[in-house]
Amino acid sequence: MTTTAAGAQARPILLADYTPPPFLVDQVALDFDFQRDYVLVSATLALRRNPQAAADAPLVLDGEDLETLSVAVDGVELAAAQYTLTATTLTLAADAAVGETCTLRTQVRIRPDENTRLSGLYRSADGYFTQCEAQGFRRISWFPDRPDVMARFTVTLHAERERLPVLLANGNPVGSGEEAPVTPGGRARHWARWEDPFPKPCYLFAIVAAKLDVLRDEFTTGSGRRVQLAIYVEPGKLDQCGHAMAALKQAMRWDEQRFGLECDLDHYMIVAVGDFNMGAMENKGLNIFNTKYVLARPDLATDHDYEGIDRVVAHEYFHNWTGNRVTCRDWFQLSLKEGLTVFRDQEFGADVHQRSVARIREVRTLRAAQFPEDAGPMRHPVRPSAYVEINNFYTATVYEKGAEVVRMIHTLLGEDAFRAGMDLYFARHDGQAVTCEDFVSAMADASNVDLAQFMRWHERAGTPRLVARGQHDPATQRYTLTLTQLPPAPVAGAKADEDAVTPLHIPVTLGLLGADGADLPLRLVGEDAGAAAPTTRTLSLTAPTQEFIFENIGATPAPSLLRNFSAPVRLDLPASDDELALRMAHDSDAFNRWEAGQQLASRLILGAAARLAATPDNADTSAIAREAVAKDWPASFAAAAARILDAVIDGRSADPAFAAEALALPSEATLAEEMAVVDPDALFAARMDLRRFLGTQLSERLHTLYASLAPTGAYQPTSADAGRRALRHLCLDLIAAADPAAGCALAARQFAAADNMSDQYAALVLLAHHGGAAAEQALADFHARWRHEALALDKWLLAQATSRRPDTLAVVRRLLAHDDFDLRNPNKVYALLRGFGANHVRFHAADGAGYRFMAEQTLALDAINPQVAARLARCFDRWRRFDAARQAQARAALARLAAHAGLSRDVAEIVQRALA
Ligand code: B3K
Ligand code: ZN
């Protein structure tokens, strides 16, 4: 055995370098022996040379932090000279008797108790859990750790019965029993064996050995197959699993009805764990979930949490087809499974909740997270072409923009042809590891729609711009709409995308509104005059510029473009305030009704922020500055908002959830993207003042609604009830914006009286923004009541970290030392540290204290959990968009990070891109 040092400098991995795996694994038998301080892992791999690969390629396996005890081929232990070990590879020498096929057996020792990265096998509380995607399996055993190697797994687990009574793995239980203690008179042990009948890539491998309670249920599929369902949780939490179980069954039924996809398993298990890097993981038949997406009880989970559980449970279940049955050839294709599965969970959410509001929320997230990513240092196409650390590419672009790309195909093809495309995709590729092209080809072939040009969406980074100009000709009664696509705006520090000049295929769904706000029939010149003209239709923009001429348009219409947000682009369409108000009131497309209001609000806030920024001492939000802003708020905006509230008050609109979305102003992060130089203080002051203006103007209505929307019965997490609560909380927020004393008094009462976490948490957040004795009291009460509920404590941290109060950083620093904070727990880090990073005005404080703090915490965390640390480092993404003084502070903080000798590959990639 020879040992060499690991490659010092991480090189980027390129999509262009893909080659098929030299060896395939047909079968793998794994044996886990849990001892007190370590685990022995024996792996027996039935290997076969891949006929698609070079015939003389050596056998190289991936590994990380493995203590190799033995290596044997076909039952014969290898001599040290017959293999080479590095920190990350095991290479068999040419004379190691690896022929066309062989059996390789390795034995390693791993130490999950010391694994703070939460990748591979690790310990959390009283048990052991795994996370293998993307490359965690190599931290468990030597293996070709790549998704295009799919093997059948048999897993045997051995452990002390008392300490680790539950032993789980993917697939079906095939045996279990007692085992003799390790030492005579020692603790009783047991074993269990699982067999997964489906070949799978090792990133879908999972085991659990822990002390857990279980909630069981059963689901009978459309064709009569009975599936045993189980949700495993920390002892004592069974009363918090019911909602997740109901969501699972609802998702299983929905996938049968909407996509004709049935569960292929006999056992479907979900295990909840409190230490988990992300939301959940779709391991075949053995999903492992962050407790945040499993546990719920009315007094502990908000409406938002309940909906999150629905969506994530569904998402992981849907992966069983889109991801597991058909998986990715390589990690560049990640969006093949993630974009598609997000689209599926979005559609599930829309079907079971409220479609229009679901779409609005999706676009809010896209604009707050993906648009900035697309315009910053981490910008990358839906299918990236290079990465240093793949875990850095589980991004809003791969997930959310990836889902938009799938949605555009759905829009272009229509539901029936899209479904035919899905059917063809499974017919062709079931059991395979494939590429984004394979998916798009199935869609094109099933529909006869040419998607060759559309494919460019996968390769293009940045948010395209769509310029729309309309011209009405009274003489011919024609309306000409000229659509022009422009490449994404150039990004500071990034080289221009040379390819961005070739046009994309952009679906533009539109309507035209008459003066009364009603939809006009849309007939393009040359179309059959006899057929009924639709009032909403989708145009395909495929050239750089195209004209669309509509007939029989009597007067200049108000165009309603990108209905339902038909493409993830930035729209440049001039519209007067009056036109926006008309669309806000009348657009038949709910999304665009909301959109018009958002545009109007953005325009007002950005205008005011610019005026404030131009006033000296703009950090001053004193009365004079506020008054200067306030004078300019138009009464028409308040009137439009009043109409929306009136419709709820007088019962014309049964849609409080929509009203809440319509009245919620765009976030600072979204608005900042529209500023040439971001002035966070001016932005904050302007946005706050518009809230104050609305609160003042609508005061009576807000109080009326706050009272009339009060809960009438026991809490139900239905979308109807959640919508009422959302609007009521918004009313309270605006009341407090206008009259902090009155708002806080109401909030304190709501906090004390609440029988559910939604009401309680909304009140807590509001109080935390305002501070003072009532806030202190509420925070203390909340902590005292929920000190034994980890997820509630996360809320307690988050409410403080996101507080608008000027002393928030000092509070966050104090909380770092609190017994209930733990840097090793990702949920705590996300609540306190990432929560603070998302606190726009406080994180971007002019003195750079927020930046220094975040750099320091990123570094501390990097030594523990690089994946989560890299996510924290992303807080710096937009630093170049601020003024010179802030830039200097941010650059210095980033440079300090970059200079750190032991920086992980994960954080280094983020920091280097930020500084590039
Ligand atoms: N596929 C996982 C994400 C894995 C993240 C690895 N860093 C969860 C999901 O998207 O369903
Ligand atoms: Zn996913």
Short mmCIF file of N, CA and C in Angstrom, two decimals, residues 282-353:
data_model
loop_
_atom_site.label_atom_id
_atom_site.label_comp_id
_atom_site.label_asym_id
_atom_site.label_seq_id
_atom_site.Cartn_x
_atom_site.Cartn_y
_atom_site.Cartn_z
N GLU A 282 -34.49 12.16 0.01
CA GLU A 282 -35.39 11.18 -0.61
C GLU A 282 -34.84 9.76 -0.71
N ASN A 283 -33.95 9.35 0.18
CA ASN A 283 -33.41 7.98 0.12
C ASN A 283 -34.52 6.97 -0.16
N LYS A 284 -34.20 6.02 -1.02
CA LYS A 284 -35.22 5.07 -1.48
C LYS A 284 -35.92 4.37 -0.31
N GLY A 285 -37.20 4.65 -0.16
CA GLY A 285 -38.00 3.96 0.87
C GLY A 285 -37.67 4.36 2.29
N LEU A 286 -36.62 5.15 2.49
CA LEU A 286 -36.22 5.54 3.84
C LEU A 286 -35.81 7.02 3.82
N ASN A 287 -36.81 7.86 3.68
CA ASN A 287 -36.55 9.31 3.69
C ASN A 287 -36.02 9.72 5.06
N ILE A 288 -35.03 10.58 5.06
CA ILE A 288 -34.60 11.17 6.34
C ILE A 288 -34.90 12.65 6.28
N PHE A 289 -35.56 13.13 7.31
CA PHE A 289 -36.10 14.49 7.32
C PHE A 289 -35.55 15.30 8.48
N ASN A 290 -35.35 16.55 8.22
CA ASN A 290 -35.17 17.53 9.29
C ASN A 290 -36.49 17.53 10.09
N THR A 291 -36.40 17.52 11.41
CA THR A 291 -37.61 17.53 12.24
C THR A 291 -38.56 18.67 11.84
N LYS A 292 -37.97 19.76 11.34
CA LYS A 292 -38.76 20.93 10.95
C LYS A 292 -39.84 20.59 9.93
N TYR A 293 -39.59 19.56 9.12
CA TYR A 293 -40.56 19.21 8.08
C TYR A 293 -41.36 17.95 8.41
N VAL A 294 -41.34 17.58 9.69
CA VAL A 294 -42.18 16.45 10.12
C VAL A 294 -43.08 16.87 11.28
N LEU A 295 -42.46 17.45 12.30
CA LEU A 295 -43.18 17.67 13.56
C LEU A 295 -44.10 18.88 13.49
N ALA A 296 -45.34 18.68 13.88
CA ALA A 296 -46.28 19.80 13.91
C ALA A 296 -47.39 19.51 14.90
N ARG A 297 -47.76 20.55 15.64
CA ARG A 297 -48.91 20.50 16.53
C ARG A 297 -49.40 21.94 16.53
N PRO A 298 -50.70 22.18 16.62
CA PRO A 298 -51.18 23.56 16.50
C PRO A 298 -50.46 24.56 17.40
N ASP A 299 -50.13 24.15 18.61
CA ASP A 299 -49.48 25.12 19.50
C ASP A 299 -48.00 25.28 19.21
N LEU A 300 -47.45 24.44 18.30
CA LEU A 300 -46.01 24.49 18.06
C LEU A 300 -45.62 24.88 16.63
N ALA A 301 -46.52 24.70 15.69
CA ALA A 301 -46.17 24.94 14.29
C ALA A 301 -47.07 26.02 13.70
N THR A 302 -46.48 26.87 12.87
CA THR A 302 -47.27 27.93 12.22
C THR A 302 -47.92 27.38 10.95
N ASP A 303 -48.81 28.18 10.38
CA ASP A 303 -49.41 27.81 9.09
C ASP A 303 -48.32 27.56 8.06
N HIS A 304 -47.32 28.41 8.11
CA HIS A 304 -46.19 28.28 7.20
C HIS A 304 -45.49 26.94 7.40
N ASP A 305 -45.32 26.55 8.65
CA ASP A 305 -44.70 25.25 8.93
C ASP A 305 -45.56 24.10 8.39
N TYR A 306 -46.86 24.18 8.62
CA TYR A 306 -47.74 23.12 8.14
C TYR A 306 -47.65 22.99 6.62
N GLU A 307 -47.66 24.13 5.95
CA GLU A 307 -47.59 24.06 4.49
C GLU A 307 -46.23 23.54 4.04
N GLY A 308 -45.19 23.96 4.77
CA GLY A 308 -43.85 23.46 4.46
C GLY A 308 -43.79 21.94 4.57
N ILE A 309 -44.44 21.40 5.59
CA ILE A 309 -44.47 19.94 5.77
C ILE A 309 -45.17 19.29 4.58
N ASP A 310 -46.32 19.83 4.19
CA ASP A 310 -47.04 19.28 3.03
C ASP A 310 -46.12 19.22 1.81
N ARG A 311 -45.46 20.35 1.58
CA ARG A 311 -44.67 20.46 0.36
C ARG A 311 -43.44 19.56 0.39
N VAL A 312 -42.75 19.51 1.55
CA VAL A 312 -41.51 18.74 1.59
C VAL A 312 -41.80 17.24 1.63
N VAL A 313 -42.81 16.84 2.38
CA VAL A 313 -43.19 15.42 2.39
C VAL A 313 -43.53 15.00 0.95
N ALA A 314 -44.31 15.83 0.28
CA ALA A 314 -44.68 15.52 -1.10
C ALA A 314 -43.45 15.50 -2.00
N HIS A 315 -42.61 16.49 -1.84
CA HIS A 315 -41.40 16.60 -2.69
C HIS A 315 -40.56 15.32 -2.59
N GLU A 316 -40.29 14.89 -1.37
CA GLU A 316 -39.44 13.70 -1.22
C GLU A 316 -40.16 12.46 -1.76
N TYR A 317 -41.45 12.40 -1.54
CA TYR A 317 -42.19 11.25 -2.08
C TYR A 317 -42.15 11.27 -3.62
N PHE A 318 -42.34 12.45 -4.20
CA PHE A 318 -42.34 12.53 -5.67
C PHE A 318 -40.99 12.14 -6.27
N HIS A 319 -39.93 12.39 -5.49
CA HIS A 319 -38.60 11.99 -5.97
C HIS A 319 -38.54 10.48 -6.24
N ASN A 320 -39.43 9.71 -5.58
CA ASN A 320 -39.33 8.27 -5.79
C ASN A 320 -39.41 7.94 -7.28
N TRP A 321 -40.16 8.73 -8.03
CA TRP A 321 -40.15 8.57 -9.49
C TRP A 321 -39.17 9.53 -10.16
N THR A 322 -39.29 10.79 -9.85
CA THR A 322 -38.43 11.78 -10.52
C THR A 322 -37.17 12.00 -9.67
N GLY A 323 -36.22 11.13 -9.86
CA GLY A 323 -34.98 11.19 -9.10
C GLY A 323 -34.47 9.79 -8.77
N ASN A 324 -35.40 8.94 -8.28
CA ASN A 324 -34.94 7.62 -7.86
C ASN A 324 -35.13 6.56 -8.97
N ARG A 325 -36.37 6.42 -9.47
CA ARG A 325 -36.56 5.48 -10.59
C ARG A 325 -35.78 5.96 -11.81
N VAL A 326 -35.87 7.25 -12.09
CA VAL A 326 -35.03 7.84 -13.15
C VAL A 326 -34.13 8.84 -12.45
N THR A 327 -32.83 8.59 -12.49
CA THR A 327 -31.92 9.47 -11.76
C THR A 327 -31.01 10.25 -12.69
N CYS A 328 -30.05 10.96 -12.11
CA CYS A 328 -29.16 11.84 -12.89
C CYS A 328 -27.91 11.09 -13.32
N ARG A 329 -27.46 11.36 -14.52
CA ARG A 329 -26.24 10.74 -15.01
C ARG A 329 -25.03 11.25 -14.21
N ASP A 330 -25.04 12.54 -13.93
CA ASP A 330 -23.95 13.18 -13.18
C ASP A 330 -24.55 14.36 -12.44
N TRP A 331 -23.77 14.99 -11.56
CA TRP A 331 -24.34 16.03 -10.70
C TRP A 331 -24.63 17.32 -11.45
N PHE A 332 -24.10 17.47 -12.64
CA PHE A 332 -24.47 18.66 -13.43
C PHE A 332 -25.95 18.62 -13.79
N GLN A 333 -26.49 17.40 -13.84
CA GLN A 333 -27.90 17.23 -14.24
C GLN A 333 -28.85 17.37 -13.04
N LEU A 334 -28.36 17.89 -11.95
CA LEU A 334 -29.15 17.91 -10.72
C LEU A 334 -30.57 18.45 -10.91
N SER A 335 -30.70 19.46 -11.75
CA SER A 335 -32.04 20.06 -11.93
C SER A 335 -33.00 19.10 -12.63
N LEU A 336 -32.44 18.09 -13.31
CA LEU A 336 -33.30 17.08 -13.92
C LEU A 336 -34.23 16.50 -12.87
N LYS A 337 -33.69 16.23 -11.69
CA LYS A 337 -34.57 15.71 -10.64
C LYS A 337 -35.12 16.82 -9.75
N GLU A 338 -34.31 17.86 -9.47
CA GLU A 338 -34.77 18.87 -8.51
C GLU A 338 -35.76 19.86 -9.13
N GLY A 339 -35.45 20.38 -10.30
CA GLY A 339 -36.38 21.32 -10.93
C GLY A 339 -37.71 20.64 -11.19
N LEU A 340 -37.64 19.41 -11.70
CA LEU A 340 -38.87 18.68 -12.01
C LEU A 340 -39.65 18.36 -10.75
N THR A 341 -38.95 17.97 -9.70
CA THR A 341 -39.66 17.60 -8.48
C THR A 341 -40.21 18.84 -7.76
N VAL A 342 -39.51 19.96 -7.84
CA VAL A 342 -40.09 21.19 -7.28
C VAL A 342 -41.35 21.56 -8.07
N PHE A 343 -41.28 21.45 -9.39
CA PHE A 343 -42.49 21.74 -10.18
C PHE A 343 -43.64 20.85 -9.71
N ARG A 344 -43.33 19.58 -9.48
CA ARG A 344 -44.39 18.65 -9.04
C ARG A 344 -44.90 19.02 -7.65
N ASP A 345 -43.99 19.40 -6.74
CA ASP A 345 -44.52 19.75 -5.41
C ASP A 345 -45.27 21.08 -5.44
N GLN A 346 -44.85 21.97 -6.34
CA GLN A 346 -45.61 23.22 -6.50
C GLN A 346 -47.03 22.94 -6.99
N GLU A 347 -47.12 22.04 -7.96
CA GLU A 347 -48.45 21.72 -8.50
C GLU A 347 -49.30 21.03 -7.45
N PHE A 348 -48.67 20.17 -6.68
CA PHE A 348 -49.39 19.52 -5.57
C PHE A 348 -49.92 20.59 -4.62
N GLY A 349 -49.04 21.53 -4.24
CA GLY A 349 -49.45 22.60 -3.33
C GLY A 349 -50.60 23.41 -3.92
N ALA A 350 -50.49 23.69 -5.21
CA ALA A 350 -51.54 24.49 -5.87
C ALA A 350 -52.86 23.74 -5.88
N ASP A 351 -52.79 22.43 -6.11
CA ASP A 351 -54.02 21.63 -6.17
C ASP A 351 -54.66 21.47 -4.79
N VAL A 352 -53.84 21.30 -3.75
CA VAL A 352 -54.45 21.03 -2.45
C VAL A 352 -54.64 22.31 -1.63
N HIS A 353 -53.93 23.37 -1.98
CA HIS A 353 -54.16 24.63 -1.27
C HIS A 353 -54.87 25.58 -2.21
#
